[in-house]
């Protein structure tokens, strides 16, 4: 297990996480990376939203006000 992973590795782990196949070591590596990388946190949030919409394309799922604010803050480069 590495202490720090690259953004490329983090995005791969985020994709694996959506499929539910992350090992405990990968989960820890990703968690550490997400603590320091706001861009990967934004990528993870976007991936989660897309995955939810893909699973339920005709549902009336909408972002909560808190989720909207979180996305807006991340896009404005706030941590």
Coordinates of N, CA, C and O in Angstrom, one line a residue:
X1 N 0.9 -1.2 0.0 CA 0.0 0.0 0.0 C 0.9 1.2 0.0 O 1.8 1.3 0.8
X2 N 0.6 2.2 -0.9 CA 1.3 3.4 -1.0 C 0.6 4.5 -0.1 O -0.6 4.5 0.0
X3 N 1.4 5.4 0.4 CA 0.8 6.5 1.2 C 0.1 7.5 0.3 O -1.1 7.8 0.6
X4 N 0.7 7.9 -0.8 CA 0.0 8.8 -1.7 C -0.1 8.2 -3.1 O 0.8 7.6 -3.6
X5 N -1.3 8.4 -3.7 CA -1.5 7.9 -5.0 C -1.7 9.1 -5.9 O -2.0 10.2 -5.5
X6 N -1.6 8.9 -7.2 CA -1.8 10.0 -8.2 C -3.3 10.2 -8.4 O -4.1 9.4 -8.1
X7 N -3.6 11.3 -9.1 CA -5.0 11.6 -9.4 C -5.5 10.6 -10.4 O -6.6 10.2 -10.4
X8 N -4.6 10.1 -11.3 CA -5.0 9.1 -12.3 C -5.4 7.8 -11.5 O -6.4 7.2 -11.8
X9 N -4.6 7.4 -10.5 CA -5.0 6.2 -9.7 C -6.2 6.5 -8.9 O -7.1 5.6 -8.8
X10 N -6.4 7.7 -8.4 CA -7.6 8.0 -7.6 C -8.8 7.9 -8.4 O -9.8 7.4 -8.0
X11 N -8.8 8.4 -9.7 CA -10.0 8.4 -10.5 C -10.3 6.9 -10.9 O -11.5 6.6 -11.0
X12 N -9.3 6.1 -11.0 CA -9.5 4.7 -11.3 C -10.2 4.0 -10.1 O -11.1 3.3 -10.2
X13 N -9.7 4.4 -8.9 CA -10.3 3.8 -7.7 C -11.7 4.3 -7.5 O -12.6 3.5 -7.0
X14 N -12.0 5.5 -7.8 CA -13.3 6.1 -7.7 C -14.3 5.3 -8.6 O -15.4 4.9 -8.2
X15 N -13.8 5.0 -9.8 CA -14.6 4.2 -10.7 C -14.9 2.8 -10.2 O -16.0 2.3 -10.3
X16 N -13.8 2.2 -9.6 CA -13.9 0.9 -9.0 C -14.9 0.9 -7.8 O -15.7 0.0 -7.6
X17 N -14.8 2.0 -7.1 CA -15.7 2.1 -5.9 C -17.2 2.2 -6.3 O -18.0 1.6 -5.6
X18 N -17.5 2.8 -7.4 CA -18.9 2.8 -7.9 C -19.4 1.4 -8.2 O -20.6 1.1 -8.1
X19 N -18.4 0.5 -8.6 CA -18.8 -0.9 -8.9 C -18.7 -1.7 -7.6 O -19.1 -2.9 -7.7
X20 N -18.2 -1.2 -6.5 CA -18.2 -1.9 -5.3 C -17.1 -2.9 -5.2 O -17.2 -3.9 -4.5
X21 N -15.9 -2.6 -5.9 CA -14.9 -3.6 -5.9 C -13.5 -3.1 -5.3 O -12.5 -3.6 -5.7
X22 N -13.5 -2.1 -4.5 CA -12.3 -1.6 -3.9 C -11.8 -2.5 -2.7 O -12.6 -2.9 -1.9
X23 N -10.6 -2.8 -2.7 CA -10.0 -3.5 -1.6 C -9.9 -2.6 -0.4 O -9.9 -1.4 -0.6
X24 N -9.7 -3.1 0.8 CA -9.5 -2.2 2.0 C -8.3 -1.3 1.8 O -8.3 -0.2 2.2
X25 N -7.2 -1.8 1.2 CA -6.0 -1.0 1.0 C -6.3 0.1 0.0 O -5.8 1.3 0.2
X26 N -6.9 -0.2 -1.0 CA -7.3 0.8 -2.0 C -8.2 1.9 -1.4 O -8.1 3.1 -1.7
X27 N -9.1 1.4 -0.6 CA -10.1 2.3 0.1 C -9.3 3.4 0.9 O -9.6 4.6 0.9
X28 N -8.3 2.9 1.6 CA -7.5 3.8 2.5 C -6.7 4.7 1.6 O -6.6 5.9 1.9
X29 N -6.0 4.2 0.6 CA -5.3 5.1 -0.3 C -6.1 6.2 -0.9 O -5.7 7.3 -1.0
X30 N -7.3 5.8 -1.4 CA -8.3 6.8 -1.9 C -8.7 7.8 -0.9 O -8.7 9.0 -1.2
X31 N -9.0 7.4 0.3 CA -9.4 8.3 1.4 C -8.3 9.3 1.6 O -8.6 10.5 1.8
X32 N -7.1 8.9 1.7 CA -6.0 9.8 2.0 C -5.8 10.8 0.8 O -5.7 12.0 1.0
X33 N -5.9 10.3 -0.4 CA -5.8 11.2 -1.6 C -6.9 12.2 -1.6 O -6.7 13.4 -1.8
X34 N -8.2 11.8 -1.2 CA -9.3 12.7 -1.3 C -9.2 13.8 -0.2 O -9.8 14.9 -0.3
X35 N -8.5 13.5 0.9 CA -8.3 14.5 1.9 C -7.5 15.7 1.4 O -7.7 16.8 1.8
X36 N -6.6 15.5 0.4 CA -5.8 16.6 -0.1 C -6.1 17.1 -1.5 O -5.6 18.1 -1.9
X37 N -7.0 16.4 -2.2 CA -7.2 16.7 -3.6 C -8.7 17.1 -3.9 O -9.5 16.3 -4.0
X38 N -8.9 18.4 -4.0 CA -10.3 18.9 -4.2 C -10.8 18.5 -5.6 O -12.0 18.4 -5.8
X39 N -9.9 18.4 -6.6 CA -10.3 18.0 -7.9 C -10.9 16.6 -8.0 O -11.9 16.3 -8.6
X40 N -10.2 15.7 -7.3 CA -10.7 14.3 -7.2 C -12.0 14.2 -6.4 O -12.8 13.4 -6.6
X41 N -12.1 15.1 -5.4 CA -13.4 15.1 -4.6 C -14.5 15.5 -5.5 O -15.6 14.9 -5.5
X42 N -14.3 16.5 -6.3 CA -15.3 16.9 -7.3 C -15.6 15.8 -8.3 O -16.8 15.5 -8.6
X43 N -14.6 15.1 -8.8 CA -14.8 14.0 -9.7 C -15.6 12.9 -9.1 O -16.5 12.4 -9.7
X44 N -15.3 12.6 -7.8 CA -16.1 11.6 -7.1 C -17.6 12.0 -7.0 O -18.4 11.2 -7.2
X45 N -17.8 13.2 -6.6 CA -19.2 13.7 -6.5 C -19.9 13.6 -7.8 O -21.0 13.2 -7.9
X46 N -19.2 14.1 -8.9 CA -19.9 14.0 -10.2 C -20.1 12.6 -10.6 O -21.2 12.3 -11.2
X47 N -19.2 11.7 -10.4 CA -19.4 10.3 -10.7 C -20.5 9.7 -10.0 O -21.3 8.9 -10.5
X48 N -20.7 10.0 -8.7 CA -21.8 9.5 -7.9 C -23.1 10.0 -8.5 O -24.1 9.2 -8.6
X49 N -23.2 11.2 -8.9 CA -24.4 11.8 -9.4 C -24.8 11.1 -10.7 O -25.9 10.7 -11.0
X50 N -23.8 11.0 -11.6 CA -24.0 10.3 -12.9 C -24.4 8.9 -12.7 O -25.4 8.4 -13.4
X51 N -23.8 8.1 -11.8 CA -24.1 6.8 -11.5 C -25.6 6.6 -11.0 O -26.3 5.7 -11.5
X52 N -26.0 7.5 -10.2 CA -27.3 7.5 -9.6 C -28.3 7.7 -10.7 O -29.3 7.0 -10.9
X53 N -28.0 8.7 -11.6 CA -29.0 9.0 -12.7 C -29.0 7.9 -13.7 O -30.0 7.6 -14.3
X54 N -27.9 7.2 -13.9 CA -27.8 6.1 -14.9 C -28.6 4.9 -14.4 O -29.2 4.2 -15.2
X55 N -28.6 4.7 -13.1 CA -29.4 3.5 -12.5 C -30.8 3.8 -12.5 O -31.6 2.9 -12.7
X56 N -31.2 5.1 -12.4 CA -32.6 5.4 -12.3 C -32.9 6.6 -13.3 O -33.3 7.7 -12.8
X57 N -32.8 6.4 -14.6 CA -32.9 7.5 -15.5 C -34.3 8.2 -15.6 O -34.3 9.4 -15.9
X58 N -35.3 7.6 -15.2 CA -36.6 8.2 -15.3 C -37.2 8.6 -14.0 O -38.4 9.0 -13.9
X59 N -36.4 8.5 -13.0 CA -36.9 8.9 -11.6 C -36.9 10.4 -11.5 O -36.3 11.1 -12.3
X60 N -37.5 10.8 -10.4 CA -37.5 12.2 -10.1 C -36.5 12.6 -9.1 O -36.7 13.5 -8.3
X61 N -35.3 11.9 -9.2 CA -34.2 12.2 -8.2 C -33.7 13.6 -8.6 O -33.3 13.9 -9.7
X62 N -33.6 14.4 -7.6 CA -33.0 15.8 -7.7 C -32.0 16.0 -6.6 O -32.0 15.4 -5.6
X63 N -31.0 16.9 -6.9 CA -30.0 17.2 -5.9 C -30.7 18.0 -4.8 O -31.5 18.8 -5.0
X64 N -30.2 17.7 -3.6 CA -30.7 18.5 -2.4 C -30.0 19.8 -2.5 O -29.0 20.0 -3.2
X65 N -30.5 20.8 -1.7 CA -29.9 22.1 -1.7 C -28.4 22.0 -1.2 O -27.5 22.7 -1.6
X66 N -28.2 21.1 -0.2 CA -26.9 20.8 0.3 C -25.9 20.3 -0.7 O -24.8 20.7 -0.8
X67 N -26.4 19.3 -1.5 CA -25.6 18.8 -2.6 C -25.3 19.8 -3.7 O -24.2 19.9 -4.2
X68 N -26.3 20.7 -4.0 CA -26.0 21.7 -5.0 C -25.0 22.7 -4.5 O -24.1 23.1 -5.2
X69 N -25.1 23.1 -3.2 CA -24.1 24.0 -2.6 C -22.7 23.4 -2.6 O -21.7 24.1 -2.9
X70 N -22.6 22.1 -2.3 CA -21.3 21.4 -2.2 C -20.7 21.4 -3.6 O -19.5 21.7 -3.8
X71 N -21.5 21.1 -4.7 CA -21.0 21.2 -6.0 C -20.5 22.6 -6.4 O -19.5 22.7 -7.0
X72 N -21.3 23.6 -6.1 CA -21.0 24.9 -6.4 C -19.7 25.3 -5.7 O -18.8 26.0 -6.4
X73 N -19.5 25.0 -4.5 CA -18.3 25.3 -3.7 C -17.1 24.6 -4.3 O -16.1 25.3 -4.5
X74 N -17.2 23.4 -4.7 CA -16.1 22.7 -5.3 C -15.7 23.3 -6.6 O -14.6 23.4 -7.0
X75 N -16.8 23.7 -7.4 CA -16.5 24.2 -8.7 C -15.8 25.6 -8.6 O -15.2 26.1 -9.5
X76 N -16.1 26.3 -7.5 CA -15.5 27.6 -7.3 C -14.1 27.5 -6.6 O -13.6 28.4 -6.0
X77 N -13.6 26.2 -6.5 CA -12.3 25.9 -5.9 C -12.2 26.2 -4.4 O -11.2 26.5 -3.9
X78 N -13.4 26.1 -3.7 CA -13.4 26.1 -2.3 C -13.1 24.7 -1.7 O -13.6 23.8 -2.3
X79 N -12.6 24.6 -0.6 CA -12.4 23.3 0.0 C -13.4 23.1 1.1 O -14.0 23.9 1.6

